[in-house]
mmCIF file of C-alpha atoms in Angstrom:
data_model
loop_
_atom_site.group_PDB
_atom_site.id
_atom_site.type_symbol
_atom_site.label_atom_id
_atom_site.label_comp_id
_atom_site.label_asym_id
_atom_site.label_seq_id
_atom_site.Cartn_x
_atom_site.Cartn_y
_atom_site.Cartn_z
ATOM 1 C CA MET A 1258 -23.452 70.662 271.380
ATOM 2 C CA ASN A 1259 -23.402 72.367 267.993
ATOM 3 C CA LEU A 1260 -21.813 76.069 267.801
ATOM 4 C CA LYS A 1261 -23.253 79.250 266.252
ATOM 5 C CA ILE A 1262 -20.548 80.698 264.243
ATOM 6 C CA GLY A 1263 -22.018 84.374 264.476
ATOM 7 C CA SER A 1264 -19.636 86.568 262.599
ATOM 8 C CA ILE A 1265 -16.726 85.190 260.104
ATOM 9 C CA THR A 1266 -14.012 87.309 258.169
ATOM 10 C CA SER A 1267 -11.011 86.698 256.707
ATOM 11 C CA ALA A 1268 -7.930 88.631 254.596
ATOM 12 C CA SER A 1269 -5.939 87.207 251.767
ATOM 13 C CA ALA A 1270 -4.636 87.709 248.434
ATOM 14 C CA ALA A 1271 -8.100 86.685 247.079
ATOM 15 C CA GLY A 1272 -9.802 89.478 249.144
ATOM 16 C CA ILE A 1273 -10.083 91.652 252.194
ATOM 17 C CA GLY A 1274 -13.534 90.885 253.587
ATOM 18 C CA ASN A 1275 -16.187 88.424 252.586
ATOM 19 C CA GLN A 1276 -17.240 90.703 249.787
ATOM 20 C CA ALA A 1277 -14.186 90.754 248.253
ATOM 21 C CA LEU A 1278 -13.465 87.184 248.633
ATOM 22 C CA LEU A 1279 -16.854 86.501 247.422
ATOM 23 C CA ALA A 1280 -16.347 88.628 244.460
ATOM 24 C CA SER A 1281 -13.207 86.919 243.434
ATOM 25 C CA LEU A 1282 -14.803 83.485 243.574
ATOM 26 C CA GLN A 1283 -17.709 84.710 241.537
ATOM 27 C CA SER A 1284 -15.466 85.870 238.846
ATOM 28 C CA GLY A 1285 -12.688 83.161 238.835
ATOM 29 C CA GLN A 1286 -9.899 85.929 239.605
ATOM 30 C CA THR A 1287 -6.595 84.320 241.587
ATOM 31 C CA GLY A 1288 -4.892 86.069 244.099
ATOM 32 C CA LEU A 1289 -1.988 84.706 243.094
ATOM 33 C CA VAL A 1290 1.085 86.295 241.432
ATOM 34 C CA LYS A 1291 5.088 85.428 240.088
ATOM 35 C CA ARG A 1292 7.183 87.585 242.005
ATOM 36 C CA PRO A 1293 9.757 87.336 244.888
ATOM 37 C CA PHE A 1294 9.233 87.881 248.061
ATOM 38 C CA GLY A 1295 11.865 89.822 250.226
ATOM 39 C CA GLU A 1296 14.940 87.724 249.389
ATOM 40 C CA SER A 1297 13.289 85.053 247.450
ATOM 41 C CA ALA A 1298 14.556 85.913 244.098
ATOM 42 C CA PRO A 1299 16.200 82.594 243.817
ATOM 43 C CA LEU A 1300 12.597 80.814 243.768
ATOM 44 C CA SER A 1301 10.707 80.879 240.560
ATOM 45 C CA THR A 1302 7.197 80.611 242.236
ATOM 46 C CA TYR A 1303 3.317 82.013 242.863
ATOM 47 C CA ILE A 1304 2.551 83.431 246.081
ATOM 48 C CA GLY A 1305 -0.598 84.650 247.571
ATOM 49 C CA VAL A 1306 0.563 88.283 248.827
ATOM 50 C CA VAL A 1307 -1.465 90.674 250.772
ATOM 51 C CA ASP A 1308 -0.115 93.889 249.507
ATOM 52 C CA GLU A 1309 -2.005 96.244 252.011
ATOM 53 C CA LEU A 1310 0.399 94.638 254.888
ATOM 54 C CA GLU A 1311 3.296 97.111 253.509
ATOM 55 C CA ASP A 1312 1.572 100.296 254.342
ATOM 56 C CA LEU A 1313 -0.305 99.385 257.530
ATOM 57 C CA VAL A 1314 0.481 100.550 261.078
ATOM 58 C CA LEU A 1315 -0.843 99.389 263.840
ATOM 59 C CA PRO A 1316 -2.150 101.657 266.566
ATOM 60 C CA THR A 1317 0.279 103.341 268.694
ATOM 61 C CA GLU A 1318 -1.327 100.913 271.975
ATOM 62 C CA LEU A 1319 -0.739 97.646 269.686
ATOM 63 C CA THR A 1320 2.976 98.692 268.719
ATOM 64 C CA ALA A 1321 4.791 96.591 270.823
ATOM 65 C CA TYR A 1322 2.935 93.698 268.159
ATOM 66 C CA ASP A 1323 4.428 95.456 265.327
ATOM 67 C CA CYS A 1324 5.360 92.330 262.556
ATOM 68 C CA ARG A 1325 3.841 91.504 259.352
ATOM 69 C CA ASN A 1326 1.716 88.590 261.220
ATOM 70 C CA ASN A 1327 0.253 90.709 263.651
ATOM 71 C CA ARG A 1328 -0.516 93.154 260.977
ATOM 72 C CA LEU A 1329 -2.558 90.940 258.846
ATOM 73 C CA ALA A 1330 -4.358 89.692 261.976
ATOM 74 C CA TYR A 1331 -5.458 93.218 262.681
ATOM 75 C CA LEU A 1332 -6.096 93.661 259.022
ATOM 76 C CA ALA A 1333 -8.462 91.109 259.218
ATOM 77 C CA MET A 1334 -10.206 91.499 262.580
ATOM 78 C CA GLN A 1335 -11.110 94.873 260.836
ATOM 79 C CA GLN A 1336 -13.401 93.682 258.068
ATOM 80 C CA ASP A 1337 -17.146 93.037 258.561
ATOM 81 C CA GLY A 1338 -17.664 94.717 261.668
ATOM 82 C CA PHE A 1339 -15.891 91.385 263.432
ATOM 83 C CA ILE A 1340 -14.026 93.948 266.311
ATOM 84 C CA ASP A 1341 -17.550 95.117 267.198
ATOM 85 C CA ALA A 1342 -19.131 91.928 267.182
ATOM 86 C CA ALA A 1343 -16.134 90.142 269.445
ATOM 87 C CA ARG A 1344 -16.729 93.226 272.008
ATOM 88 C CA ASP A 1345 -20.232 92.951 272.065
ATOM 89 C CA LEU A 1346 -19.742 88.994 272.356
ATOM 90 C CA VAL A 1347 -17.214 90.086 275.329
ATOM 91 C CA ALA A 1348 -19.725 92.329 276.893
ATOM 92 C CA ARG A 1349 -22.809 89.738 277.086
ATOM 93 C CA HIS A 1350 -20.643 86.940 278.519
ATOM 94 C CA GLY A 1351 -18.249 88.977 280.523
ATOM 95 C CA GLY A 1352 -14.493 88.976 279.373
ATOM 96 C CA ARG A 1353 -13.132 86.070 281.694
ATOM 97 C CA ARG A 1354 -15.614 83.807 280.053
ATOM 98 C CA VAL A 1355 -14.748 84.427 276.369
ATOM 99 C CA GLY A 1356 -11.690 82.580 275.431
ATOM 100 C CA VAL A 1357 -9.320 82.916 272.677
ATOM 101 C CA PHE A 1358 -8.026 80.192 270.437
ATOM 102 C CA ILE A 1359 -5.523 81.188 267.398
ATOM 103 C CA GLY A 1360 -4.085 78.762 264.953
ATOM 104 C CA THR A 1361 -0.635 79.289 263.295
ATOM 105 C CA SER A 1362 2.286 77.282 261.734
ATOM 106 C CA THR A 1363 5.045 80.049 261.813
ATOM 107 C CA SER A 1364 3.701 82.858 263.840
ATOM 108 C CA GLY A 1365 5.761 86.078 263.268
ATOM 109 C CA ILE A 1366 9.100 84.171 262.270
ATOM 110 C CA GLN A 1367 9.915 86.741 259.629
ATOM 111 C CA GLN A 1368 10.232 89.421 262.177
ATOM 112 C CA THR A 1369 13.326 86.848 263.726
ATOM 113 C CA GLU A 1370 14.499 86.618 259.996
ATOM 114 C CA LEU A 1371 14.676 90.502 259.605
ATOM 115 C CA ALA A 1372 16.451 90.956 262.807
ATOM 116 C CA TYR A 1373 19.263 88.436 262.009
ATOM 117 C CA ARG A 1374 19.539 89.614 258.726
ATOM 118 C CA GLN A 1375 20.439 93.132 260.746
ATOM 119 C CA MET A 1376 22.386 91.674 263.246
ATOM 120 C CA VAL A 1377 24.595 89.786 260.281
ATOM 121 C CA ALA A 1378 24.734 92.785 257.918
ATOM 122 C CA ALA A 1379 26.172 94.853 261.220
ATOM 123 C CA GLN A 1380 28.438 92.026 261.742
ATOM 124 C CA GLY A 1381 27.206 92.291 265.809
ATOM 125 C CA GLU A 1382 26.664 89.426 268.168
ATOM 126 C CA HIS A 1383 23.515 90.467 269.490
ATOM 127 C CA LEU A 1384 19.886 90.660 268.260
ATOM 128 C CA PRO A 1385 18.761 94.236 267.496
ATOM 129 C CA ARG A 1386 17.050 96.346 270.780
ATOM 130 C CA TRP A 1387 14.103 96.492 268.855
ATOM 131 C CA TYR A 1388 13.203 92.580 268.460
ATOM 132 C CA ASN A 1389 10.662 91.271 270.823
ATOM 133 C CA TYR A 1390 10.398 87.482 270.609
ATOM 134 C CA ASP A 1391 7.385 87.504 273.026
ATOM 135 C CA LEU A 1392 4.957 90.102 271.194
ATOM 136 C CA THR A 1393 5.973 89.244 267.696
ATOM 137 C CA HIS A 1394 7.513 85.328 267.112
ATOM 138 C CA ASN A 1395 6.145 83.733 269.839
ATOM 139 C CA ASN A 1396 2.895 81.384 268.714
ATOM 140 C CA ASN A 1397 1.072 83.206 271.122
ATOM 141 C CA SER A 1398 1.598 86.446 269.970
ATOM 142 C CA ALA A 1399 -1.236 86.639 268.040
ATOM 143 C CA PRO A 1400 -3.786 85.285 270.637
ATOM 144 C CA LYS A 1401 -2.476 87.908 273.236
ATOM 145 C CA LEU A 1402 -3.166 90.856 270.291
ATOM 146 C CA VAL A 1403 -6.537 89.269 269.553
ATOM 147 C CA ALA A 1404 -7.219 89.051 273.278
ATOM 148 C CA GLU A 1405 -6.159 92.873 273.851
ATOM 149 C CA VAL A 1406 -8.035 94.173 271.048
ATOM 150 C CA THR A 1407 -11.533 92.472 271.782
ATOM 151 C CA GLY A 1408 -11.379 92.661 275.542
ATOM 152 C CA ALA A 1409 -11.656 88.879 275.809
ATOM 153 C CA THR A 1410 -9.669 87.624 279.316
ATOM 154 C CA GLY A 1411 -10.523 84.113 279.481
ATOM 155 C CA MET A 1412 -8.303 81.243 278.613
ATOM 156 C CA CYS A 1413 -5.717 82.281 275.475
ATOM 157 C CA HIS A 1414 -4.813 79.602 273.607
ATOM 158 C CA ALA A 1415 -2.145 79.001 270.412
ATOM 159 C CA VAL A 1416 -2.561 76.086 268.185
ATOM 160 C CA SER A 1417 0.157 74.755 266.114
ATOM 161 C CA THR A 1418 -0.523 71.741 264.226
ATOM 162 C CA ALA A 1419 1.024 73.007 260.868
ATOM 163 C CA CYS A 1420 -1.695 73.091 258.157
ATOM 164 C CA SER A 1421 -4.989 72.044 260.433
ATOM 165 C CA SER A 1422 -4.123 74.551 262.698
ATOM 166 C CA SER A 1423 -6.905 77.040 262.239
ATOM 167 C CA ALA A 1424 -9.642 74.369 261.660
ATOM 168 C CA LYS A 1425 -8.650 72.740 264.965
ATOM 169 C CA VAL A 1426 -9.256 75.748 266.688
ATOM 170 C CA PHE A 1427 -12.855 75.131 266.224
ATOM 171 C CA ALA A 1428 -12.386 71.851 268.104
ATOM 172 C CA ASN A 1429 -10.251 73.308 270.875
ATOM 173 C CA ALA A 1430 -12.772 75.829 271.765
ATOM 174 C CA TRP A 1431 -15.898 73.565 271.389
ATOM 175 C CA ARG A 1432 -14.261 71.470 274.038
ATOM 176 C CA ALA A 1433 -13.256 74.062 276.676
ATOM 177 C CA ILE A 1434 -16.741 75.196 276.402
ATOM 178 C CA LYS A 1435 -18.141 71.651 276.887
ATOM 179 C CA ALA A 1436 -15.997 71.325 279.492
ATOM 180 C CA GLY A 1437 -17.065 74.476 281.218
ATOM 181 C CA PHE A 1438 -13.777 76.781 281.094
ATOM 182 C CA CYS A 1439 -15.741 79.485 278.663
ATOM 183 C CA ASP A 1440 -18.909 80.353 277.611
ATOM 184 C CA ALA A 1441 -18.009 81.140 273.969
ATOM 185 C CA ALA A 1442 -14.915 81.869 271.907
ATOM 186 C CA ILE A 1443 -12.713 83.988 269.519
ATOM 187 C CA VAL A 1444 -11.425 81.615 267.118
ATOM 188 C CA GLY A 1445 -9.203 82.170 264.134
ATOM 189 C CA GLY A 1446 -5.929 81.556 262.251
ATOM 190 C CA VAL A 1447 -3.000 83.998 260.738
ATOM 191 C CA ASP A 1448 0.085 82.881 258.841
ATOM 192 C CA THR A 1449 2.336 85.162 256.804
ATOM 193 C CA LEU A 1450 5.018 84.727 254.025
ATOM 194 C CA CYS A 1451 8.401 84.344 255.061
ATOM 195 C CA LEU A 1452 11.649 83.000 253.864
ATOM 196 C CA THR A 1453 11.740 80.008 256.152
ATOM 197 C CA THR A 1454 8.373 78.891 254.657
ATOM 198 C CA LEU A 1455 9.343 79.426 251.122
ATOM 199 C CA PHE A 1456 12.854 77.898 251.298
ATOM 200 C CA GLY A 1457 11.445 75.317 253.827
ATOM 201 C CA PHE A 1458 8.902 73.966 251.428
ATOM 202 C CA ASN A 1459 11.151 74.259 248.374
ATOM 203 C CA SER A 1460 13.831 72.177 250.138
ATOM 204 C CA LEU A 1461 11.308 69.573 250.550
ATOM 205 C CA GLN A 1462 10.465 70.057 246.553
ATOM 206 C CA LEU A 1463 6.491 70.950 246.995
ATOM 207 C CA ILE A 1464 7.087 74.527 245.838
ATOM 208 C CA SER A 1465 5.780 74.863 242.101
ATOM 209 C CA ASP A 1466 7.063 76.957 239.435
ATOM 210 C CA ASP A 1467 3.801 76.998 237.925
ATOM 211 C CA ILE A 1468 0.659 78.359 239.691
ATOM 212 C CA CYS A 1469 -1.245 75.910 242.202
ATOM 213 C CA ARG A 1470 -3.474 73.631 239.952
ATOM 214 C CA PRO A 1471 -5.182 71.245 242.447
ATOM 215 C CA CYS A 1472 -5.890 68.028 241.380
ATOM 216 C CA ASP A 1473 -4.651 68.614 237.672
ATOM 217 C CA ARG A 1474 -2.939 65.977 235.768
ATOM 218 C CA ASP A 1475 0.086 68.324 235.268
ATOM 219 C CA ARG A 1476 0.188 69.780 239.058
ATOM 220 C CA THR A 1477 4.042 70.113 240.170
ATOM 221 C CA GLY A 1478 3.120 71.424 243.874
ATOM 222 C CA ILE A 1479 1.981 74.020 245.960
ATOM 223 C CA SER A 1480 1.841 77.870 245.644
ATOM 224 C CA ILE A 1481 2.046 79.588 249.331
ATOM 225 C CA GLY A 1482 -0.277 82.342 250.449
ATOM 226 C CA GLU A 1483 -0.403 84.521 253.367
ATOM 227 C CA ALA A 1484 -3.791 85.020 255.201
ATOM 228 C CA ALA A 1485 -5.738 85.377 258.287
ATOM 229 C CA GLY A 1486 -9.228 85.155 259.650
ATOM 230 C CA PHE A 1487 -11.432 85.154 262.762
ATOM 231 C CA ALA A 1488 -14.787 83.649 263.885
ATOM 232 C CA ILE A 1489 -16.853 83.970 267.168
ATOM 233 C CA VAL A 1490 -18.274 80.995 268.427
ATOM 234 C CA GLU A 1491 -21.015 80.329 271.291
ATOM 235 C CA PRO A 1492 -23.348 76.987 272.079
ATOM 236 C CA GLY A 1493 -26.467 77.163 269.624
ATOM 237 C CA ASP A 1494 -27.536 77.301 265.972
ATOM 238 C CA GLY A 1495 -27.923 80.035 263.713
ATOM 239 C CA GLY A 1496 -25.553 83.092 262.890
ATOM 240 C CA VAL A 1497 -23.832 83.027 259.550
ATOM 241 C CA MET A 1498 -23.701 79.010 260.030
ATOM 242 C CA THR A 1499 -23.613 76.576 262.323
ATOM 243 C CA LEU A 1500 -20.123 74.251 263.278
ATOM 244 C CA GLN A 1501 -22.525 71.010 263.527
ATOM 245 C CA GLY A 1502 -19.457 68.297 263.526
ATOM 246 C CA PHE A 1503 -15.901 67.736 263.625
ATOM 247 C CA GLY A 1504 -13.257 65.032 263.252
ATOM 248 C CA GLU A 1505 -9.807 64.764 264.090
ATOM 249 C CA SER A 1506 -7.480 62.230 263.427
ATOM 250 C CA SER A 1507 -3.510 61.295 263.032
ATOM 251 C CA ASP A 1508 -1.943 59.308 259.898
ATOM 252 C CA ALA A 1509 0.982 58.351 262.451
ATOM 253 C CA TYR A 1510 2.677 57.354 258.537
ATOM 254 C CA HIS A 1511 5.203 59.786 257.723
ATOM 255 C CA MET A 1512 6.643 63.410 258.649
ATOM 256 C CA SER A 1513 5.574 64.942 255.549
ATOM 257 C CA SER A 1514 3.527 62.801 253.376
ATOM 258 C CA PRO A 1515 -0.087 61.948 253.882
ATOM 259 C CA HIS A 1516 -0.858 58.034 253.843
ATOM 260 C CA PRO A 1517 -1.069 56.927 250.593
ATOM 261 C CA ASP A 1518 -4.846 55.779 250.632
ATOM 262 C CA GLY A 1519 -6.066 58.718 253.093
ATOM 263 C CA LEU A 1520 -6.655 56.416 255.773
ATOM 264 C CA GLY A 1521 -6.414 59.553 258.056
ATOM 265 C CA ALA A 1522 -8.271 61.922 255.867
ATOM 266 C CA TYR A 1523 -11.250 59.425 256.094
ATOM 267 C CA ASP A 1524 -11.201 58.857 259.385
ATOM 268 C CA SER A 1525 -11.022 62.537 259.999
ATOM 269 C CA MET A 1526 -14.442 63.470 257.734
ATOM 270 C CA ALA A 1527 -15.895 59.720 259.107
ATOM 271 C CA GLY A 1528 -15.420 61.508 262.555
ATOM 272 C CA ALA A 1529 -16.878 64.795 261.911
ATOM 273 C CA LEU A 1530 -19.792 63.280 260.301
ATOM 274 C CA ALA A 1531 -20.502 61.045 263.154
ATOM 275 C CA MET A 1532 -20.543 63.647 265.836
ATOM 276 C CA ALA A 1533 -23.055 65.782 263.514
ATOM 277 C CA GLY A 1534 -25.252 62.763 263.322
ATOM 278 C CA LEU A 1535 -25.083 62.808 259.377
ATOM 279 C CA THR A 1536 -24.627 60.540 256.923
ATOM 280 C CA PRO A 1537 -22.561 60.970 253.714
ATOM 281 C CA ASP A 1538 -25.960 61.889 251.526
ATOM 282 C CA ASP A 1539 -26.324 64.671 253.835
ATOM 283 C CA ILE A 1540 -23.289 66.654 252.753
ATOM 284 C CA ASP A 1541 -23.968 69.069 249.506
ATOM 285 C CA TYR A 1542 -19.926 69.952 248.984
ATOM 286 C CA VAL A 1543 -16.482 69.003 249.943
ATOM 287 C CA ASN A 1544 -14.163 71.959 250.563
ATOM 288 C CA LEU A 1545 -10.664 69.883 249.757
ATOM 289 C CA HIS A 1546 -7.851 70.724 251.524
ATOM 290 C CA GLY A 1547 -6.212 70.181 247.643
ATOM 291 C CA THR A 1548 -2.802 71.825 247.980
ATOM 292 C CA GLY A 1549 -1.718 70.896 244.489
ATOM 293 C CA THR A 1550 0.934 68.469 245.615
ATOM 294 C CA LYS A 1551 0.763 64.687 243.621
ATOM 295 C CA ALA A 1552 0.572 62.772 246.904
ATOM 296 C CA ASN A 1553 -2.332 64.926 248.963
ATOM 297 C CA ASP A 1554 -4.529 65.238 246.140
ATOM 298 C CA LEU A 1555 -4.519 61.491 245.450
ATOM 299 C CA ALA A 1556 -4.739 60.491 248.818
ATOM 300 C CA GLU A 1557 -7.642 62.879 249.573
ATOM 301 C CA SER A 1558 -9.401 61.987 246.627
ATOM 302 C CA ARG A 1559 -9.508 58.160 247.791
ATOM 303 C CA ALA A 1560 -10.743 58.945 251.309
ATOM 304 C CA VAL A 1561 -13.753 61.245 249.622
ATOM 305 C CA CYS A 1562 -14.209 58.619 247.220
ATOM 306 C CA ARG A 1563 -14.500 55.596 250.057
ATOM 307 C CA LEU A 1564 -16.975 57.768 252.274
ATOM 308 C CA PHE A 1565 -19.130 59.885 249.557
ATOM 309 C CA GLU A 1566 -18.681 57.473 246.424
ATOM 310 C CA GLN A 1567 -18.018 59.354 243.275
ATOM 311 C CA SER A 1568 -21.170 61.654 243.098
ATOM 312 C CA LEU A 1569 -20.264 64.421 245.751
ATOM 313 C CA PRO A 1570 -19.187 67.843 244.035
ATOM 314 C CA CYS A 1571 -15.808 69.028 245.632
ATOM 315 C CA SER A 1572 -12.952 71.448 244.762
ATOM 316 C CA SER A 1573 -9.879 72.941 246.506
ATOM 317 C CA THR A 1574 -9.817 76.616 246.894
ATOM 318 C CA LYS A 1575 -6.170 77.225 246.874
ATOM 319 C CA GLY A 1576 -5.999 78.150 242.998
ATOM 320 C CA TRP A 1577 -7.340 81.640 244.397
ATOM 321 C CA THR A 1578 -5.451 82.183 247.706
ATOM 322 C CA GLY A 1579 -2.188 79.536 247.836
ATOM 323 C CA HIS A 1580 -2.032 77.572 250.674
ATOM 324 C CA THR A 1581 -1.999 79.425 253.414
ATOM 325 C CA LEU A 1582 -0.567 76.827 255.864
ATOM 326 C CA GLY A 1583 -1.893 77.749 259.505
ATOM 327 C CA ALA A 1584 -4.388 79.893 258.285
ATOM 328 C CA ALA A 1585 -5.944 77.383 255.724
ATOM 329 C CA GLY A 1586 -8.806 76.061 258.171
ATOM 330 C CA ILE A 1587 -9.987 79.325 259.096
ATOM 331 C CA LEU A 1588 -10.254 80.818 255.722
ATOM 332 C CA GLU A 1589 -11.940 77.822 253.755
ATOM 333 C CA ALA A 1590 -14.530 78.198 256.822
ATOM 334 C CA ALA A 1591 -14.975 81.950 255.439
ATOM 335 C CA VAL A 1592 -15.117 80.344 252.008
ATOM 336 C CA SER A 1593 -17.586 77.462 253.347
ATOM 337 C CA ALA A 1594 -19.825 80.326 254.975
ATOM 338 C CA LEU A 1595 -19.872 82.186 251.432
ATOM 339 C CA VAL A 1596 -20.884 78.570 249.681
ATOM 340 C CA LEU A 1597 -23.667 78.042 252.155
ATOM 341 C CA ASN A 1598 -25.307 81.516 251.946
ATOM 342 C CA HIS A 1599 -24.820 82.602 248.400
ATOM 343 C CA GLY A 1600 -25.341 78.533 246.886
ATOM 344 C CA LEU A 1601 -22.264 79.198 245.002
ATOM 345 C CA LEU A 1602 -19.765 76.107 244.561
ATOM 346 C CA PRO A 1603 -16.540 77.048 243.617
ATOM 347 C CA VAL A 1604 -14.407 75.704 240.338
ATOM 348 C CA SER A 1605 -11.423 74.345 240.817
ATOM 349 C CA LEU A 1606 -9.555 77.127 239.673
ATOM 350 C CA ASN A 1607 -6.267 76.334 237.436
ATOM 351 C CA THR A 1608 -7.296 72.813 236.912
ATOM 352 C CA ARG A 1609 -7.118 72.049 233.427
ATOM 353 C CA GLU A 1610 -7.447 68.425 232.946
ATOM 354 C CA LEU A 1611 -8.257 66.283 235.785
ATOM 355 C CA ASP A 1612 -5.468 63.360 237.112
ATOM 356 C CA GLU A 1613 -6.952 60.445 235.455
ATOM 357 C CA HIS A 1614 -6.184 58.635 239.200
ATOM 358 C CA ILE A 1615 -8.236 60.972 240.604
ATOM 359 C CA LYS A 1616 -11.730 59.750 240.820
ATOM 360 C CA ALA A 1617 -13.534 62.472 243.415
ATOM 361 C CA ASP A 1618 -16.199 64.648 241.480
ATOM 362 C CA VAL A 1619 -13.946 67.693 241.149
ATOM 363 C CA ILE A 1620 -15.665 70.847 239.731
ATOM 364 C CA LEU A 1621 -14.257 72.022 236.451
ATOM 365 C CA GLY A 1622 -15.169 74.750 234.013
ATOM 366 C CA GLU A 1623 -17.086 76.910 235.990
ATOM 367 C CA ASN A 1624 -18.741 77.507 239.166
ATOM 368 C CA LYS A 1625 -22.075 75.611 240.055
ATOM 369 C CA ASN A 1626 -25.071 77.712 242.019
ATOM 370 C CA VAL A 1627 -27.217 75.309 243.758
ATOM 371 C CA GLU A 1628 -28.616 75.242 247.061
ATOM 372 C CA VAL A 1629 -26.425 73.975 249.631
ATOM 373 C CA ARG A 1630 -27.253 72.911 253.289
ATOM 374 C CA ARG A 1631 -24.200 71.493 254.465
ATOM 375 C CA VAL A 1632 -20.258 71.662 253.884
ATOM 376 C CA LEU A 1633 -17.382 69.668 254.733
ATOM 377 C CA SER A 1634 -14.162 71.536 254.882
ATOM 378 C CA ASN A 1635 -10.793 69.304 255.106
ATOM 379 C CA SER A 1636 -7.581 70.654 256.837
ATOM 380 C CA PHE A 1637 -4.397 68.000 256.924
ATOM 381 C CA GLY A 1638 -0.922 68.942 257.954
ATOM 382 C CA PHE A 1639 2.460 67.410 257.946
ATOM 383 C CA GLY A 1640 2.566 64.520 259.956
ATOM 384 C CA GLY A 1641 -0.902 63.556 259.396
ATOM 385 C CA SER A 1642 -2.586 66.092 261.273
ATOM 386 C CA ASN A 1643 -5.833 65.990 260.081
ATOM 387 C CA CYS A 1644 -9.163 68.066 261.055
ATOM 388 C CA SER A 1645 -12.391 68.018 258.968
ATOM 389 C CA LEU A 1646 -15.668 70.514 259.660
ATOM 390 C CA VAL A 1647 -18.949 69.947 259.188
ATOM 391 C CA MET A 1648 -20.736 73.115 259.051
ATOM 392 C CA GLY A 1649 -24.497 74.142 257.948
ATOM 393 C CA VAL A 1650 -27.192 76.672 257.454
#
């Protein structure tokens, strides 16, 4: 069973909505900036920040959901006619037959950071009365928000598998539809900047002082970004693009490092091809997970070369957006839709000289313009949680 993706949109530092994201990809303009976020001044790093969130106010009826994460989710839903498309989906299938599947890694944890900061400053013993864990920090707060905005009243599901979260929502929706729990679904993901993420990745020595340079010889780590994105899916072919297959695997190797030979990554990609009934020759482009860390980029290159040999164009788009963690899968699905519909193969932005150990055919120098029939997009998370999507037109 294929899934028709009838509408897709996103909001990130590289652009709010599809046209803005396309313009950034075409112009080679990164969304990353070197500046602090909140109290992160001790860190010297680039971030992918969505400045529009500072002035965004949720509608009165959604005020209880107010936090940075849900403001970003609402901002993304307002783009490209997505809310109207989702409400039309609900009208056609009935609210109880439309499921909601949203990926996130830290959800609205920044709201909890703010609550604790206020409590400590006041030398109090209790969190402030405005703090609402259930509708802001809880992983299920964004799915509830999406369900309330769109009118979907079917199963409402949060997926939190680190950086593969919002790729796995497509697989979860596919299984729910296949099992008869729903007829169609709204899928997506959202993750926002917060101190927990910035200092947490810094403690793992994965934050770079330099801008994200995927696969570069001198890469030193990741730049963290924030993003949200959404899509509507139902059985069939067509729409913006078609989900033809997905693959999931677990490295079962290390809590934060990938298997050095990319064994889990290979299984994930091979599984997606097998489900789609395709061979490696049927894929025209791979959107790499490509975080810019030494371990990830090399392991993924080994997996790609083992499956596709060395002749398939591939690149990471994290030089534009930063690593948006639990939102990376849906954001890069939105990038894949632009690749398929505009024949644009994005360059590996900020990569100056390819690591000599990386043998994959990473696109360097400038974008390529070619006809693209199918894209494979990778999302690999901590703990070796891997997901690959095959999408075509």
